[in-house]
Amino acid sequence: MIQKRMLLGILLVAVLLGMAPAWGIAAPDLSESAQEGTELLKNPGFEGLSCAPDSEPGWCEDNWSNTANFDGSFHDNIFTPQGWTTWWRKGGDYGQPEVKTIPNVAPFTGELPRIRSGNYATLLFTFYRLQDTGFYQVVTGLEPNSTVQLSAYAHGWSCDNDDKLGYSCADPWNQTFQVGIEPNGGTDPFSPSVIWSGEQRSPDHYNLIGPVTAQVGAGGSVCVFLRSKTKWQYKYQDAYWDDASLVMTSPGTPPTDTPLPPPPTPTYGPSPTPRATPTPRPDGAIVHVVESGDTLFGIALMYGVETEQLRQLNAGSLGPNDMINVGQAIVISIPSASPTPSPLPAPPTTEPTAAPGAPGGPVEGASICVLAYHDRNGDTFRDEATEELLPNAEFTIADASGVVDRYTSNGVNEPHCFTGLTPGAYRVIQTAPAGYVPSGPAEYNVGLPKDTQLDFQFGDARSENPDEVAEPTQESEELTEPENRTTASRIFSTVAKVSGILVLLLAGGVAVLFFLNRRRM
């Protein structure tokens, strides 16, 4: 019996020892660096990091701070969520915001819920002041050269009166939201090194703000920003934030263990070779081919141009939030126009271009597609359900040598595509139909890469004075009329002047005779 028990004990020990390696594989290695998709922010949903001991289950009392402000000041009306720092613009008509970490209870629930998920969100608000404010958080321990992506959910209440409290009113573009990343961990929200997402409206209901991406600097730290801005000093200016997120989308290049060689002492080695300046293309355009890690902001710095210039020259080829792809051709500049102003030459008429589907072989090259629509609300974004196509809009495609092609819309068959275009720099020009004026840009300077299609939608709004185009002709006729007067008319004018003088002399004589007659009486 004792031998049987010993055998059972030995077997049990063997089984346990055999399971030990399996346990070791299943346990996660928490010492590894952040993986792709891992949340990198502290307190991203504003639920709190540490709570008061008497907090009820599911709730986190005292999950805020009065001193987490960018200037180190104390404010009894600022309750910054833990892990974050409040910042705001000072001076002029800008005001210090009030900040609350709000719970998911009345009055923040109901018809317009102010919490998107969980039990908490955060609120920044001002009264009768301009607003440029938000939060920031520094994230450390990242891989240099890795790419991170930031987004958050936000909405606002912006109104200048007490009608329908809680709902936005007046200028729909008064309040906008952005998210931004400073790649080296700098905490100044006004620094030009901050990479911002585009300005977005989000009245009354939560919407995703961003995302925006950036490459982590050599120090392995970034600073993320949440921002709300207003144009007018409305009575109510509320900005609500929830569910922020920072994740790594691609890893960086890990450092090697090979020590660097000692610097040469007798002579200096050659200086690092800078990135070569691209050779102008045959059409004269300067083009940069996107490499891994490039951003539109970084390319602008590299060539010493404004980011807005790159947006205009590459309109239609950029993705949301200035997204670019490896291998994409970014136009840096195009040749200036000829110093002697002259109208664009007419398109060639030697041989008509075959229509799509007509015999003559497949169409090769790039294309530009255009349409014109009735921009009823003037926001420069087309709502296909309510904003119809417009006829009689004239489109012109031109390059450095002149007009390439023209098209007049019929309001039915658009978008119309100019196909078979040679890659290069082009001007896309729209002349609005009679009675309309452009609600946005009427001309774009673009770089057209090989085998790509760029799409442009031109918005046109009703002109307030549709007859004003006829005025220059009338004014010209009046200015040229004296030159066309006949000899007879000039003689008539001279006679009229002489007659006037004779009438004055006759009136004077009558007055003298009247005076002499009275003296005799």
Coordinates of N, CA and C in Angstrom, one line a residue, residues 115-216:
I115 N -21.4 62.6 -21.8 CA -20.4 61.6 -21.6 C -20.6 60.5 -22.7
R116 N -19.5 60.2 -23.4 CA -19.6 59.3 -24.5 C -19.6 57.8 -24.1
S117 N -18.7 57.5 -23.1 CA -18.6 56.2 -22.6 C -18.0 56.2 -21.2
G118 N -18.2 55.2 -20.4 CA -17.8 55.1 -19.0 C -18.6 56.0 -18.1
N119 N -18.0 56.5 -17.0 CA -18.8 57.3 -16.0 C -18.3 58.7 -16.0
Y120 N -17.3 59.1 -16.8 CA -16.7 60.4 -16.7 C -16.3 60.9 -18.1
A121 N -16.4 62.3 -18.3 CA -15.8 63.0 -19.4 C -15.3 64.3 -18.8
T122 N -14.8 65.2 -19.7 CA -14.3 66.4 -19.2 C -14.9 67.6 -20.0
L123 N -15.0 68.8 -19.3 CA -15.6 70.0 -19.9 C -14.8 71.2 -19.6
L124 N -14.5 72.0 -20.7 CA -13.9 73.3 -20.6 C -14.9 74.3 -21.1
F125 N -15.1 75.4 -20.4 CA -16.1 76.4 -20.9 C -15.7 77.8 -20.5
T126 N -16.2 78.8 -21.3 CA -16.0 80.2 -21.0 C -17.3 81.0 -21.3
F127 N -17.4 82.2 -20.7 CA -18.5 83.1 -20.9 C -18.1 84.4 -21.5
Y128 N -18.7 84.8 -22.6 CA -18.4 86.0 -23.3 C -16.9 86.3 -23.5
R129 N -16.1 85.2 -23.7 CA -14.7 85.3 -24.0 C -14.3 84.5 -25.2
L130 N -13.3 84.9 -25.9 CA -12.7 84.0 -26.9 C -12.1 82.8 -26.3
Q131 N -12.1 81.7 -26.9 CA -11.6 80.4 -26.4 C -10.5 79.8 -27.3
D132 N -9.4 79.5 -26.7 CA -8.3 78.7 -27.3 C -7.7 78.0 -26.2
T133 N -8.1 76.7 -25.9 CA -7.8 76.0 -24.7 C -7.8 74.5 -24.9
G134 N -7.4 73.8 -23.9 CA -7.4 72.3 -24.0 C -6.5 71.7 -23.0
F135 N -6.1 70.4 -23.3 CA -5.3 69.7 -22.4 C -4.1 69.2 -23.1
Y136 N -3.0 68.9 -22.4 CA -1.9 68.2 -23.0 C -1.4 67.1 -22.0
Q137 N -0.6 66.1 -22.6 CA 0.0 65.0 -21.8 C 1.3 64.6 -22.5
V138 N 2.4 64.5 -21.7 CA 3.6 64.0 -22.2 C 3.7 62.5 -22.0
V139 N 4.1 61.8 -23.1 CA 4.2 60.4 -23.1 C 5.7 60.1 -23.4
T140 N 6.3 59.3 -22.5 CA 7.7 58.9 -22.6 C 7.9 57.4 -22.8
G141 N 9.2 57.1 -23.0 CA 9.5 55.7 -23.2 C 9.1 55.1 -24.5
L142 N 9.0 55.9 -25.6 CA 8.6 55.4 -26.9 C 9.9 55.1 -27.7
E143 N 9.7 54.3 -28.7 CA 10.8 54.0 -29.6 C 11.1 55.2 -30.6
P144 N 12.3 55.7 -30.6 CA 12.6 56.8 -31.6 C 12.3 56.3 -33.0
N145 N 11.8 57.2 -33.8 CA 11.4 57.0 -35.2 C 10.2 56.2 -35.4
S146 N 9.5 55.7 -34.3 CA 8.3 55.0 -34.4 C 7.2 56.0 -34.8
T147 N 6.1 55.5 -35.3 CA 5.0 56.4 -35.7 C 3.8 56.2 -34.8
V148 N 3.3 57.3 -34.2 CA 2.2 57.2 -33.3 C 1.0 58.0 -33.9
Q149 N -0.2 57.6 -33.5 CA -1.4 58.2 -34.0 C -2.3 58.6 -32.8
L150 N -2.8 59.9 -32.9 CA -3.7 60.4 -31.8 C -5.1 60.8 -32.3
S151 N -6.1 60.5 -31.6 CA -7.4 60.8 -31.9 C -8.2 61.0 -30.5
A152 N -9.4 61.6 -30.6 CA -10.2 61.8 -29.4 C -11.6 62.1 -29.9
Y153 N -12.6 62.0 -29.0 CA -14.0 62.4 -29.4 C -14.3 63.7 -28.6
A154 N -15.0 64.5 -29.3 CA -15.4 65.8 -28.7 C -16.7 66.3 -29.4
H155 N -17.3 67.3 -28.6 CA -18.4 68.1 -29.2 C -18.5 69.3 -28.4
G156 N -19.3 70.3 -29.0 CA -19.4 71.6 -28.3 C -20.8 72.1 -28.2
W157 N -20.9 73.1 -27.4 CA -22.2 73.9 -27.3 C -21.7 75.3 -27.4
S158 N -22.1 76.0 -28.5 CA -21.7 77.3 -28.9 C -22.9 78.1 -29.2
C159 N -23.3 79.1 -28.4 CA -24.5 79.9 -28.7 C -24.4 81.3 -28.0
D160 N -25.0 82.3 -28.6 CA -25.0 83.6 -28.1 C -26.3 84.1 -27.4
N161 N -27.3 83.1 -27.2 CA -28.5 83.5 -26.5 C -29.0 82.3 -25.7
D162 N -30.1 82.5 -25.0 CA -30.7 81.5 -24.1 C -31.8 80.7 -24.7
D163 N -32.0 80.8 -26.0 CA -33.0 80.0 -26.7 C -32.5 78.5 -26.8
K164 N -33.4 77.6 -26.5 CA -33.0 76.2 -26.5 C -31.7 75.9 -25.9
L165 N -31.6 76.1 -24.6 CA -30.3 75.9 -23.9 C -29.7 74.5 -24.2
G166 N -28.5 74.5 -24.5 CA -27.8 73.2 -24.7 C -27.5 73.0 -26.2
Y167 N -28.3 73.7 -27.1 CA -28.1 73.5 -28.5 C -27.3 74.6 -29.1
S168 N -26.4 74.3 -30.0 CA -25.6 75.3 -30.7 C -26.4 76.2 -31.6
C169 N -26.0 77.5 -31.8 CA -26.8 78.4 -32.6 C -25.8 79.3 -33.2
A170 N -26.3 80.3 -34.1 CA -25.5 81.3 -34.7 C -24.5 80.7 -35.7
D171 N -23.3 81.3 -35.7 CA -22.3 80.9 -36.7 C -21.9 79.4 -36.5
P172 N -22.1 78.5 -37.5 CA -21.8 77.1 -37.3 C -20.3 76.8 -37.2
W173 N -19.4 77.8 -37.7 CA -18.0 77.6 -37.7 C -17.3 78.4 -36.6
N174 N -18.2 78.9 -35.6 CA -17.6 79.6 -34.5 C -16.6 78.7 -33.7
Q175 N -17.0 77.5 -33.4 CA -16.2 76.6 -32.5 C -15.6 75.4 -33.4
T176 N -14.3 75.2 -33.2 CA -13.7 74.1 -33.9 C -12.8 73.3 -33.0
F177 N -12.5 72.0 -33.4 CA -11.7 71.1 -32.5 C -10.5 70.6 -33.3
Q178 N -9.4 70.3 -32.6 CA -8.2 69.7 -33.2 C -7.5 68.8 -32.2
V179 N -6.7 67.9 -32.7 CA -5.7 67.2 -31.9 C -4.4 67.3 -32.5
G180 N -3.3 67.3 -31.7 CA -2.0 67.6 -32.2 C -0.9 66.8 -31.4
I181 N 0.2 66.7 -32.1 CA 1.4 65.9 -31.5 C 2.6 66.8 -31.7
E182 N 3.4 67.0 -30.6 CA 4.7 67.6 -30.7 C 5.7 66.4 -30.6
P183 N 6.5 66.1 -31.7 CA 7.2 64.9 -31.8 C 8.4 64.7 -30.8
N184 N 8.8 65.8 -30.1 CA 9.9 65.7 -29.2 C 9.6 66.0 -27.7
G185 N 8.3 66.0 -27.4 CA 7.8 66.1 -26.1 C 7.7 67.6 -25.6
G186 N 7.8 68.6 -26.5 CA 7.6 70.0 -26.1 C 6.1 70.2 -25.7
T187 N 6.0 71.1 -24.7 CA 4.6 71.3 -24.1 C 4.0 72.6 -24.5
D188 N 4.6 73.4 -25.5 CA 4.1 74.6 -25.9 C 3.1 74.4 -27.0
P189 N 1.8 74.6 -26.8 CA 0.8 74.4 -27.8 C 0.9 75.3 -29.0
F190 N 1.6 76.4 -28.8 CA 1.7 77.4 -29.9 C 3.0 77.3 -30.7
S191 N 3.7 76.3 -30.4 CA 5.0 76.0 -31.2 C 4.7 75.6 -32.6
P192 N 5.5 76.1 -33.6 CA 5.2 75.6 -35.0 C 5.6 74.1 -35.2
S193 N 6.3 73.5 -34.2 CA 6.6 72.1 -34.4 C 5.5 71.2 -34.0
V194 N 4.4 71.7 -33.5 CA 3.2 70.8 -33.2 C 2.5 70.5 -34.5
I195 N 2.3 69.2 -34.7 CA 1.6 68.7 -35.9 C 0.1 68.6 -35.6
W196 N -0.7 69.4 -36.2 CA -2.2 69.5 -35.9 C -3.0 68.7 -36.9
S197 N -4.1 68.2 -36.5 CA -5.1 67.7 -37.4 C -5.9 68.9 -38.0
G198 N -6.7 68.7 -39.0 CA -7.5 69.8 -39.6 C -8.6 70.3 -38.6
E199 N -9.0 71.5 -38.7 CA -10.0 72.0 -37.8 C -11.3 71.3 -38.2
Q200 N -12.1 70.9 -37.2 CA -13.3 70.2 -37.4 C -14.5 70.8 -36.5
R201 N -15.7 70.8 -37.1 CA -16.9 71.2 -36.4 C -17.4 70.0 -35.7
S202 N -18.0 70.1 -34.5 CA -18.7 69.0 -33.9 C -19.7 69.5 -32.9
P203 N -20.8 70.2 -33.4 CA -21.8 70.7 -32.5 C -22.7 69.7 -31.9
D204 N -22.9 69.7 -30.6 CA -24.0 69.0 -29.9 C -23.8 67.5 -29.7
H205 N -23.1 66.9 -30.6 CA -23.0 65.4 -30.5 C -21.5 65.0 -30.8
Y206 N -21.1 64.0 -30.1 CA -19.7 63.5 -30.2 C -19.3 63.1 -31.6
N207 N -18.2 63.5 -32.0 CA -17.6 63.1 -33.3 C -16.1 62.8 -33.1
L208 N -15.5 61.9 -33.9 CA -14.1 61.7 -33.8 C -13.3 62.9 -34.4
I209 N -12.3 63.3 -33.6 CA -11.5 64.4 -34.0 C -10.1 63.8 -34.3
G210 N -9.6 64.1 -35.5 CA -8.4 63.5 -36.0 C -8.8 62.3 -36.9
P211 N -7.8 61.3 -37.0 CA -6.6 61.2 -36.2 C -5.5 62.1 -36.9
V212 N -4.4 62.2 -36.1 CA -3.2 62.8 -36.7 C -2.0 61.9 -36.3
T213 N -1.0 61.8 -37.2 CA 0.1 61.0 -36.9 C 1.4 61.8 -36.9
A214 N 2.4 61.2 -36.2 CA 3.7 61.9 -36.1 C 4.8 60.8 -35.9
Q215 N 6.0 61.2 -36.2 CA 7.1 60.3 -36.0 C 7.8 60.7 -34.7
V216 N 8.1 59.8 -33.8 CA 8.7 60.1 -32.5 C 10.1 60.5 -32.7

